[in-house]
PDB file of C-alpha atoms in Angstrom:
ATOM      1  CA  MET T   1     -80.456  60.847 -80.540  1.00 49.00           C
ATOM      2  CA  LYS T   2     -79.944  63.234 -83.485  1.00 44.00           C
ATOM      3  CA  LYS T   3     -82.330  65.736 -81.879  1.00 46.00           C
ATOM      4  CA  LEU T   4     -80.291  65.634 -78.694  1.00 43.00           C
ATOM      5  CA  ILE T   5     -77.069  66.271 -80.617  1.00 43.00           C
ATOM      6  CA  ILE T   6     -78.628  69.191 -82.538  1.00 44.00           C
ATOM      7  CA  ALA T   7     -80.025  70.676 -79.339  1.00 44.00           C
ATOM      8  CA  ALA T   8     -76.666  70.355 -77.627  1.00 43.00           C
ATOM      9  CA  SER T   9     -74.924  71.972 -80.600  1.00 45.00           C
ATOM     10  CA  LEU T  10     -77.354  74.904 -80.616  1.00 46.00           C
ATOM     11  CA  ALA T  11     -76.940  75.342 -76.880  1.00 45.00           C
ATOM     12  CA  ALA T  12     -73.169  75.462 -77.295  1.00 44.00           C
ATOM     13  CA  LEU T  13     -73.513  77.939 -80.143  1.00 45.00           C
ATOM     14  CA  PHE T  14     -75.691  80.308 -78.135  1.00 43.00           C
ATOM     15  CA  ALA T  15     -73.477  79.889 -75.106  1.00 42.00           C
ATOM     16  CA  GLY T  16     -70.465  80.895 -77.235  1.00 42.00           C
ATOM     17  CA  SER T  17     -72.363  83.906 -78.549  1.00 41.00           C
ATOM     18  CA  ALA T  18     -73.169  84.976 -75.030  1.00 44.00           C
ATOM     19  CA  LEU T  19     -69.449  85.120 -74.267  1.00 50.00           C
ATOM     20  CA  ALA T  20     -68.854  87.695 -77.003  1.00 71.00           C
ATOM     21  CA  GLU T  21     -68.523  91.230 -75.694  1.00 93.00           C
ATOM     22  CA  THR T  22     -68.219  94.529 -77.549  1.00 97.00           C
ATOM     23  CA  ILE T  23     -66.088  97.415 -76.331  1.00 98.00           C
ATOM     24  CA  LYS T  24     -65.234 100.808 -77.800  1.00 98.00           C
ATOM     25  CA  ILE T  25     -61.589 101.859 -77.846  1.00 98.00           C
ATOM     26  CA  GLY T  26     -60.344 105.362 -78.640  1.00 98.00           C
ATOM     27  CA  VAL T  27     -57.124 105.788 -80.630  1.00 98.00           C
ATOM     28  CA  THR T  28     -55.303 108.517 -82.530  1.00 95.00           C
ATOM     29  CA  PRO T  29     -54.541 108.148 -86.264  1.00 92.00           C
ATOM     30  CA  ALA T  30     -51.629 106.307 -87.878  1.00 91.00           C
ATOM     31  CA  GLU T  31     -49.833 103.611 -85.852  1.00 94.00           C
ATOM     32  CA  HIS T  32     -52.214 103.502 -82.885  1.00 96.00           C
ATOM     33  CA  ALA T  33     -55.196 102.965 -85.179  1.00 97.00           C
ATOM     34  CA  GLN T  34     -53.321 100.563 -87.477  1.00 97.00           C
ATOM     35  CA  ILE T  35     -52.080  98.398 -84.624  1.00 98.00           C
ATOM     36  CA  MET T  36     -55.496  98.323 -82.982  1.00 98.00           C
ATOM     37  CA  GLU T  37     -56.929  96.882 -86.200  1.00 98.00           C
ATOM     38  CA  GLN T  38     -54.580  93.938 -85.727  1.00 98.00           C
ATOM     39  CA  VAL T  39     -55.470  93.671 -82.037  1.00 98.00           C
ATOM     40  CA  LYS T  40     -59.111  93.561 -83.073  1.00 98.00           C
ATOM     41  CA  LYS T  41     -58.486  90.438 -85.153  1.00 98.00           C
ATOM     42  CA  VAL T  42     -56.718  88.638 -82.310  1.00 98.00           C
ATOM     43  CA  ALA T  43     -59.348  89.679 -79.764  1.00 98.00           C
ATOM     44  CA  ALA T  44     -62.217  88.524 -81.999  1.00 98.00           C
ATOM     45  CA  ALA T  45     -60.911  84.957 -81.783  1.00 97.00           C
ATOM     46  CA  LYS T  46     -61.054  85.288 -77.994  1.00 97.00           C
ATOM     47  CA  GLY T  47     -64.686  86.453 -77.988  1.00 97.00           C
ATOM     48  CA  LEU T  48     -63.992  90.191 -77.649  1.00 98.00           C
ATOM     49  CA  ASP T  49     -65.370  92.495 -80.331  1.00 98.00           C
ATOM     50  CA  ILE T  50     -63.555  95.836 -80.586  1.00 98.00           C
ATOM     51  CA  GLU T  51     -65.047  98.965 -82.114  1.00 98.00           C
ATOM     52  CA  ILE T  52     -62.287 101.454 -82.933  1.00 98.00           C
ATOM     53  CA  LEU T  53     -62.930 105.200 -82.745  1.00 98.00           C
ATOM     54  CA  GLU T  54     -60.274 107.655 -83.998  1.00 97.00           C
ATOM     55  CA  PHE T  55     -59.660 111.030 -82.362  1.00 96.00           C
ATOM     56  CA  SER T  56     -57.590 113.818 -83.877  1.00 91.00           C
ATOM     57  CA  ASP T  57     -56.211 115.198 -80.606  1.00 88.00           C
ATOM     58  CA  TYR T  58     -54.896 114.092 -77.220  1.00 88.00           C
ATOM     59  CA  VAL T  59     -57.543 115.684 -75.019  1.00 87.00           C
ATOM     60  CA  VAL T  60     -60.859 114.141 -76.035  1.00 96.00           C
ATOM     61  CA  PRO T  61     -60.018 110.385 -75.706  1.00 97.00           C
ATOM     62  CA  ASN T  62     -59.496 110.604 -71.938  1.00 98.00           C
ATOM     63  CA  GLN T  63     -62.594 112.718 -71.428  1.00 98.00           C
ATOM     64  CA  ALA T  64     -64.624 110.271 -73.514  1.00 98.00           C
ATOM     65  CA  LEU T  65     -63.254 107.370 -71.478  1.00 98.00           C
ATOM     66  CA  ALA T  66     -64.014 109.091 -68.189  1.00 98.00           C
ATOM     67  CA  ASP T  67     -67.546 109.863 -69.415  1.00 98.00           C
ATOM     68  CA  GLY T  68     -68.201 106.216 -70.308  1.00 97.00           C
ATOM     69  CA  GLU T  69     -68.362 106.815 -74.064  1.00 98.00           C
ATOM     70  CA  LEU T  70     -65.361 104.490 -74.422  1.00 98.00           C
ATOM     71  CA  GLN T  71     -64.341 101.407 -72.485  1.00 98.00           C
ATOM     72  CA  ALA T  72     -60.613 101.937 -73.137  1.00 98.00           C
ATOM     73  CA  ASN T  73     -58.175 104.062 -75.076  1.00 98.00           C
ATOM     74  CA  SER T  74     -54.753 103.451 -76.560  1.00 98.00           C
ATOM     75  CA  PHE T  75     -52.888 106.583 -77.643  1.00 96.00           C
ATOM     76  CA  GLN T  76     -50.887 108.047 -74.757  1.00 96.00           C
ATOM     77  CA  HIS T  77     -47.746 107.403 -72.769  1.00 94.00           C
ATOM     78  CA  GLN T  78     -47.756 106.971 -69.003  1.00 95.00           C
ATOM     79  CA  PRO T  79     -46.475 110.485 -68.122  1.00 94.00           C
ATOM     80  CA  TYR T  80     -49.278 112.053 -70.162  1.00 93.00           C
ATOM     81  CA  LEU T  81     -51.904 109.875 -68.460  1.00 96.00           C
ATOM     82  CA  ASP T  82     -50.443 110.738 -65.050  1.00 95.00           C
ATOM     83  CA  ASN T  83     -50.657 114.436 -65.883  1.00 92.00           C
ATOM     84  CA  GLN T  84     -54.249 114.160 -67.094  1.00 95.00           C
ATOM     85  CA  VAL T  85     -55.286 112.281 -63.956  1.00 97.00           C
ATOM     86  CA  ALA T  86     -53.642 114.906 -61.749  1.00 95.00           C
ATOM     87  CA  ASP T  87     -55.000 117.933 -63.639  1.00 94.00           C
ATOM     88  CA  ARG T  88     -58.473 116.724 -64.569  1.00 96.00           C
ATOM     89  CA  LYS T  89     -59.134 114.293 -61.735  1.00 96.00           C
ATOM     90  CA  PHE T  90     -59.932 111.461 -64.131  1.00 98.00           C
ATOM     91  CA  ASP T  91     -60.351 108.094 -62.420  1.00 98.00           C
ATOM     92  CA  LEU T  92     -58.319 106.290 -65.080  1.00 98.00           C
ATOM     93  CA  VAL T  93     -55.528 103.728 -64.833  1.00 98.00           C
ATOM     94  CA  SER T  94     -53.161 101.981 -67.228  1.00 98.00           C
ATOM     95  CA  VAL T  95     -53.529  98.218 -67.537  1.00 98.00           C
ATOM     96  CA  GLY T  96     -50.733  97.362 -69.974  1.00 97.00           C
ATOM     97  CA  THR T  97     -47.977  98.837 -72.098  1.00 96.00           C
ATOM     98  CA  THR T  98     -48.187  98.940 -75.879  1.00 97.00           C
ATOM     99  CA  ILE T  99     -45.523 100.709 -77.952  1.00 96.00           C
ATOM    100  CA  THR T 100     -42.832 103.334 -77.747  1.00 93.00           C
ATOM    101  CA  THR T 101     -42.713 105.894 -80.551  1.00 89.00           C
ATOM    102  CA  PRO T 102     -39.506 107.954 -80.472  1.00 90.00           C
ATOM    103  CA  MET T 103     -40.227 111.671 -80.915  1.00 95.00           C
ATOM    104  CA  GLY T 104     -38.476 113.292 -83.868  1.00 96.00           C
ATOM    105  CA  VAL T 105     -37.256 116.749 -84.882  1.00 98.00           C
ATOM    106  CA  TYR T 106     -38.218 117.687 -88.436  1.00 98.00           C
ATOM    107  CA  SER T 107     -37.391 120.641 -90.649  1.00 98.00           C
ATOM    108  CA  LYS T 108     -37.891 121.969 -94.166  1.00 98.00           C
ATOM    109  CA  LYS T 109     -35.204 124.617 -93.632  1.00 97.00           C
ATOM    110  CA  VAL T 110     -32.158 122.762 -92.295  1.00 98.00           C
ATOM    111  CA  LYS T 111     -30.703 119.268 -92.466  1.00 97.00           C
ATOM    112  CA  SER T 112     -29.221 119.150 -88.969  1.00 96.00           C
ATOM    113  CA  LEU T 113     -29.621 120.877 -85.619  1.00 96.00           C
ATOM    114  CA  ASP T 114     -26.143 122.373 -86.096  1.00 95.00           C
ATOM    115  CA  GLU T 115     -27.469 124.410 -89.036  1.00 97.00           C
ATOM    116  CA  LEU T 116     -30.042 126.237 -86.900  1.00 98.00           C
ATOM    117  CA  LYS T 117     -29.208 129.934 -86.717  1.00 97.00           C
ATOM    118  CA  ASP T 118     -29.336 132.269 -83.737  1.00 98.00           C
ATOM    119  CA  GLY T 119     -32.942 132.960 -82.795  1.00 98.00           C
ATOM    120  CA  ALA T 120     -34.326 129.978 -84.732  1.00 98.00           C
ATOM    121  CA  THR T 121     -37.929 128.971 -83.996  1.00 98.00           C
ATOM    122  CA  ILE T 122     -38.781 125.408 -82.986  1.00 98.00           C
ATOM    123  CA  GLY T 123     -42.353 124.157 -82.615  1.00 98.00           C
ATOM    124  CA  ILE T 124     -43.196 121.907 -79.671  1.00 98.00           C
ATOM    125  CA  PRO T 125     -46.503 120.420 -78.415  1.00 97.00           C
ATOM    126  CA  ASN T 126     -48.501 122.788 -76.216  1.00 96.00           C
ATOM    127  CA  ASP T 127     -49.593 120.157 -73.692  1.00 92.00           C
ATOM    128  CA  PRO T 128     -47.275 120.068 -70.652  1.00 90.00           C
ATOM    129  CA  THR T 129     -46.261 116.427 -70.917  1.00 90.00           C
ATOM    130  CA  ASN T 130     -45.366 116.267 -74.606  1.00 93.00           C
ATOM    131  CA  GLY T 131     -43.986 119.793 -74.501  1.00 96.00           C
ATOM    132  CA  GLY T 132     -41.646 118.730 -71.721  1.00 96.00           C
ATOM    133  CA  ARG T 133     -40.726 115.618 -73.661  1.00 96.00           C
ATOM    134  CA  ALA T 134     -39.842 117.748 -76.698  1.00 97.00           C
ATOM    135  CA  ILE T 135     -37.648 120.010 -74.567  1.00 98.00           C
ATOM    136  CA  LEU T 136     -35.825 116.950 -73.208  1.00 96.00           C
ATOM    137  CA  VAL T 137     -35.244 115.727 -76.775  1.00 96.00           C
ATOM    138  CA  LEU T 138     -33.626 119.080 -77.665  1.00 97.00           C
ATOM    139  CA  ALA T 139     -31.577 118.938 -74.470  1.00 97.00           C
ATOM    140  CA  SER T 140     -30.429 115.374 -75.179  1.00 95.00           C
ATOM    141  CA  LYS T 141     -29.079 116.591 -78.529  1.00 96.00           C
ATOM    142  CA  GLY T 142     -27.084 119.378 -76.885  1.00 96.00           C
ATOM    143  CA  LEU T 143     -29.118 122.249 -78.316  1.00 97.00           C
ATOM    144  CA  ILE T 144     -30.145 123.520 -74.860  1.00 98.00           C
ATOM    145  CA  LYS T 145     -29.591 122.623 -71.203  1.00 98.00           C
ATOM    146  CA  VAL T 146     -32.302 122.222 -68.586  1.00 98.00           C
ATOM    147  CA  ASN T 147     -32.497 122.009 -64.820  1.00 97.00           C
ATOM    148  CA  PRO T 148     -31.854 118.298 -64.082  1.00 94.00           C
ATOM    149  CA  ASP T 149     -33.838 118.447 -60.839  1.00 96.00           C
ATOM    150  CA  VAL T 150     -37.140 118.981 -62.659  1.00 94.00           C
ATOM    151  CA  GLY T 151     -37.233 115.515 -64.224  1.00 92.00           C
ATOM    152  CA  LEU T 152     -39.961 114.822 -66.783  1.00 92.00           C
ATOM    153  CA  LYS T 153     -42.014 117.875 -65.785  1.00 90.00           C
ATOM    154  CA  VAL T 154     -39.649 120.268 -67.518  1.00 95.00           C
ATOM    155  CA  THR T 155     -41.056 123.495 -69.041  1.00 96.00           C
ATOM    156  CA  PRO T 156     -39.503 126.310 -71.101  1.00 97.00           C
ATOM    157  CA  ALA T 157     -38.884 128.112 -67.799  1.00 97.00           C
ATOM    158  CA  ASP T 158     -36.520 125.299 -66.783  1.00 98.00           C
ATOM    159  CA  ILE T 159     -34.097 125.927 -69.649  1.00 98.00           C
ATOM    160  CA  THR T 160     -30.806 126.993 -68.058  1.00 98.00           C
ATOM    161  CA  GLU T 161     -28.670 127.422 -71.171  1.00 98.00           C
ATOM    162  CA  ASN T 162     -29.796 128.411 -74.658  1.00 98.00           C
ATOM    163  CA  PRO T 163     -26.685 129.418 -76.625  1.00 97.00           C
ATOM    164  CA  LYS T 164     -28.540 129.817 -79.929  1.00 97.00           C
ATOM    165  CA  ASN T 165     -31.415 131.771 -78.369  1.00 98.00           C
ATOM    166  CA  ILE T 166     -33.877 129.172 -79.661  1.00 98.00           C
ATOM    167  CA  GLN T 167     -37.466 130.428 -79.625  1.00 98.00           C
ATOM    168  CA  LEU T 168     -39.923 127.692 -78.677  1.00 98.00           C
ATOM    169  CA  VAL T 169     -43.357 127.962 -80.283  1.00 98.00           C
ATOM    170  CA  GLU T 170     -46.039 125.952 -78.456  1.00 98.00           C
ATOM    171  CA  LEU T 171     -48.676 124.519 -80.800  1.00 97.00           C
ATOM    172  CA  ASP T 172     -51.346 121.836 -80.742  1.00 96.00           C
ATOM    173  CA  ALA T 173     -49.542 118.543 -81.340  1.00 94.00           C
ATOM    174  CA  ALA T 174     -51.687 117.677 -84.363  1.00 93.00           C
ATOM    175  CA  GLN T 175     -50.776 120.969 -86.045  1.00 96.00           C
ATOM    176  CA  LEU T 176     -47.009 120.572 -85.760  1.00 97.00           C
ATOM    177  CA  PRO T 177     -46.493 118.882 -89.176  1.00 97.00           C
ATOM    178  CA  ARG T 178     -48.221 121.874 -90.798  1.00 97.00           C
ATOM    179  CA  SER T 179     -46.005 124.252 -88.839  1.00 97.00           C
ATOM    180  CA  LEU T 180     -42.904 123.176 -90.754  1.00 98.00           C
ATOM    181  CA  ASP T 181     -43.541 125.845 -93.388  1.00 97.00           C
ATOM    182  CA  ASP T 182     -43.327 128.522 -90.710  1.00 97.00           C
ATOM    183  CA  THR T 183     -40.862 127.205 -88.117  1.00 98.00           C
ATOM    184  CA  ASP T 184     -37.193 126.427 -88.567  1.00 98.00           C
ATOM    185  CA  ALA T 185     -37.893 123.010 -87.051  1.00 98.00           C
ATOM    186  CA  SER T 186     -40.583 121.244 -85.018  1.00 98.00           C
ATOM    187  CA  VAL T 187     -40.534 118.371 -82.548  1.00 98.00           C
ATOM    188  CA  ILE T 188     -43.358 116.028 -83.551  1.00 97.00           C
ATOM    189  CA  ASN T 189     -44.920 112.921 -82.012  1.00 93.00           C
ATOM    190  CA  THR T 190     -44.519 109.908 -84.271  1.00 90.00           C
ATOM    191  CA  ASN T 191     -48.235 109.306 -84.824  1.00 88.00           C
ATOM    192  CA  TYR T 192     -48.749 112.826 -86.180  1.00 92.00           C
ATOM    193  CA  ALA T 193     -45.521 112.672 -88.168  1.00 94.00           C
ATOM    194  CA  THR T 194     -46.418 109.422 -89.917  1.00 89.00           C
ATOM    195  CA  ALA T 195     -49.988 110.597 -90.522  1.00 89.00           C
ATOM    196  CA  ALA T 196     -48.473 113.579 -92.366  1.00 94.00           C
ATOM    197  CA  GLY T 197     -46.300 111.304 -94.506  1.00 93.00           C
ATOM    198  CA  LEU T 198     -43.085 111.819 -92.548  1.00 94.00           C
ATOM    199  CA  ASN T 199     -40.805 108.865 -91.848  1.00 90.00           C
ATOM    200  CA  PRO T 200     -39.136 109.218 -88.422  1.00 91.00           C
ATOM    201  CA  LYS T 201     -36.025 107.343 -89.508  1.00 88.00           C
ATOM    202  CA  LYS T 202     -35.582 108.965 -92.919  1.00 92.00           C
ATOM    203  CA  ASP T 203     -37.037 112.441 -92.506  1.00 96.00           C
ATOM    204  CA  SER T 204     -36.133 113.501 -88.974  1.00 96.00           C
ATOM    205  CA  ILE T 205     -32.994 115.552 -88.369  1.00 97.00           C
ATOM    206  CA  ALA T 206     -32.824 114.220 -84.807  1.00 96.00           C
ATOM    207  CA  ILE T 207     -34.716 111.539 -82.930  1.00 94.00           C
ATOM    208  CA  GLU T 208     -35.339 110.553 -79.336  1.00 92.00           C
ATOM    209  CA  SER T 209     -33.404 107.681 -77.840  1.00 85.00           C
ATOM    210  CA  GLU T 210     -35.205 104.330 -77.802  1.00 75.00           C
ATOM    211  CA  LYS T 211     -34.470 104.149 -74.063  1.00 77.00           C
ATOM    212  CA  SER T 212     -37.306 106.481 -73.195  1.00 81.00           C
ATOM    213  CA  PRO T 213     -39.698 106.558 -70.222  1.00 87.00           C
ATOM    214  CA  TYR T 214     -42.528 107.378 -72.594  1.00 91.00           C
ATOM    215  CA  ALA T 215     -43.970 103.915 -73.249  1.00 93.00           C
ATOM    216  CA  ASN T 216     -47.587 104.082 -74.402  1.00 96.00           C
ATOM    217  CA  VAL T 217     -50.338 102.365 -72.437  1.00 98.00           C
ATOM    218  CA  ILE T 218     -53.875 101.032 -72.582  1.00 98.00           C
ATOM    219  CA  ALA T 219     -56.072 103.036 -70.207  1.00 98.00           C
ATOM    220  CA  VAL T 220     -59.423 102.115 -68.669  1.00 98.00           C
ATOM    221  CA  ARG T 221     -61.619 103.429 -65.884  1.00 98.00           C
ATOM    222  CA  SER T 222     -60.436 102.257 -62.465  1.00 98.00           C
ATOM    223  CA  GLN T 223     -63.717 100.410 -61.893  1.00 98.00           C
ATOM    224  CA  ASP T 224     -63.041  98.241 -64.968  1.00 98.00           C
ATOM    225  CA  LYS T 225     -59.383  97.347 -64.401  1.00 98.00           C
ATOM    226  CA  ASP T 226     -60.162  93.829 -63.175  1.00 98.00           C
ATOM    227  CA  ALA T 227     -62.880  93.091 -65.731  1.00 98.00           C
ATOM    228  CA  PRO T 228     -62.316  89.900 -67.785  1.00 97.00           C
ATOM    229  CA  TRP T 229     -62.420  91.835 -71.058  1.00 98.00           C
ATOM    230  CA  VAL T 230     -59.485  93.968 -69.902  1.00 98.00           C
ATOM    231  CA  LYS T 231     -57.330  90.878 -69.504  1.00 98.00           C
ATOM    232  CA  THR T 232     -58.398  89.693 -72.953  1.00 98.00           C
ATOM    233  CA  LEU T 233     -57.646  93.096 -74.477  1.00 98.00           C
ATOM    234  CA  VAL T 234     -54.151  93.291 -72.984  1.00 98.00           C
ATOM    235  CA  GLU T 235     -53.348  89.694 -73.936  1.00 98.00           C
ATOM    236  CA  SER T 236     -54.551  90.365 -77.480  1.00 98.00           C
ATOM    237  CA  TYR T 237     -52.420  93.485 -77.791  1.00 98.00           C
ATOM    238  CA  GLN T 238     -49.322  91.854 -76.291  1.00 98.00           C
ATOM    239  CA  SER T 239     -49.632  88.831 -78.543  1.00 98.00           C
ATOM    240  CA  PRO T 240     -46.943  87.415 -80.856  1.00 98.00           C
ATOM    241  CA  GLU T 241     -49.121  88.247 -83.865  1.00 98.00           C
ATOM    242  CA  VAL T 242     -49.333  91.929 -82.989  1.00 98.00           C
ATOM    243  CA  LYS T 243     -45.635  92.143 -82.117  1.00 98.00           C
ATOM    244  CA  SER T 244     -44.717  90.642 -85.498  1.00 98.00           C
ATOM    245  CA  PHE T 245     -46.977  93.148 -87.252  1.00 98.00           C
ATOM    246  CA  ILE T 246     -45.319  96.082 -85.457  1.00 97.00           C
ATOM    247  CA  VAL T 247     -41.773  94.894 -86.157  1.00 95.00           C
ATOM    248  CA  GLU T 248     -42.431  94.170 -89.829  1.00 96.00           C
ATOM    249  CA  LYS T 249     -44.536  97.228 -90.649  1.00 95.00           C
ATOM    250  CA  TYR T 250     -42.647  99.970 -88.838  1.00 92.00           C
ATOM    251  CA  ASN T 251     -39.063  98.767 -89.153  1.00 86.00           C
ATOM    252  CA  GLY T 252     -37.879 100.278 -85.883  1.00 83.00           C
ATOM    253  CA  THR T 253     -39.827 103.538 -85.928  1.00 86.00           C
ATOM    254  CA  VAL T 254     -42.440 102.018 -83.606  1.00 92.00           C
ATOM    255  CA  ILE T 255     -41.165  99.663 -80.908  1.00 91.00           C
ATOM    256  CA  PRO T 256     -43.142  97.038 -78.915  1.00 95.00           C
ATOM    257  CA  SER T 257     -42.735  97.900 -75.224  1.00 93.00           C
ATOM    258  CA  TRP T 258     -43.558  94.505 -73.737  1.00 93.00           C
TER     259      TRP T 258
END
């Protein structure tokens, strides 16, 4: 009888091990990486092992996902993913929302947008999606006006009024914190701001509204969207444990979007 019990226990153990699955997920530094570490803990209890790989820019994680080097990534908002799919023909889809990180305007030269002088330089991301988002932030603060018909795909060419003759300097998003020594101000994504030691609430001179269409997402290849591990990943991310971590750690600078 004891042998039967032991055999049954071993069989159950090996069966449980067989359910475990390992996936690689690409993230960018700071909050995306930190939150994914918490997701990893929740997912492990559900039989999903997550290996986290950090990338320093916004371009490589989608290419790596499309090439099969990753099973998922978590770093971008939906408009950026849509733009990448359209431009690069990636067969990628979003399977769940994660967080919203309000974009901030930072400066070492002035303490408010009103202090910017005629001809001031402002750094913005050089990718179309985040560059457009930065322009909309400046427009929402009354610094410039843009063509309302363009929507989220706004570019510098769509600026219709620029009373202070603001000069936009397009730079790689990861380099924008370093640009603060050279620009009068820069519009910086939260993950790069926090990685550089900037606090969006305390250090920004202006910040994007929380009611933003730029919710971040988990992306996978289209062929994997219905895979069981995808459901487990999304459920793990959108869990009460992860939400509590986000609320407590970031105190409103990073907002759960589910």
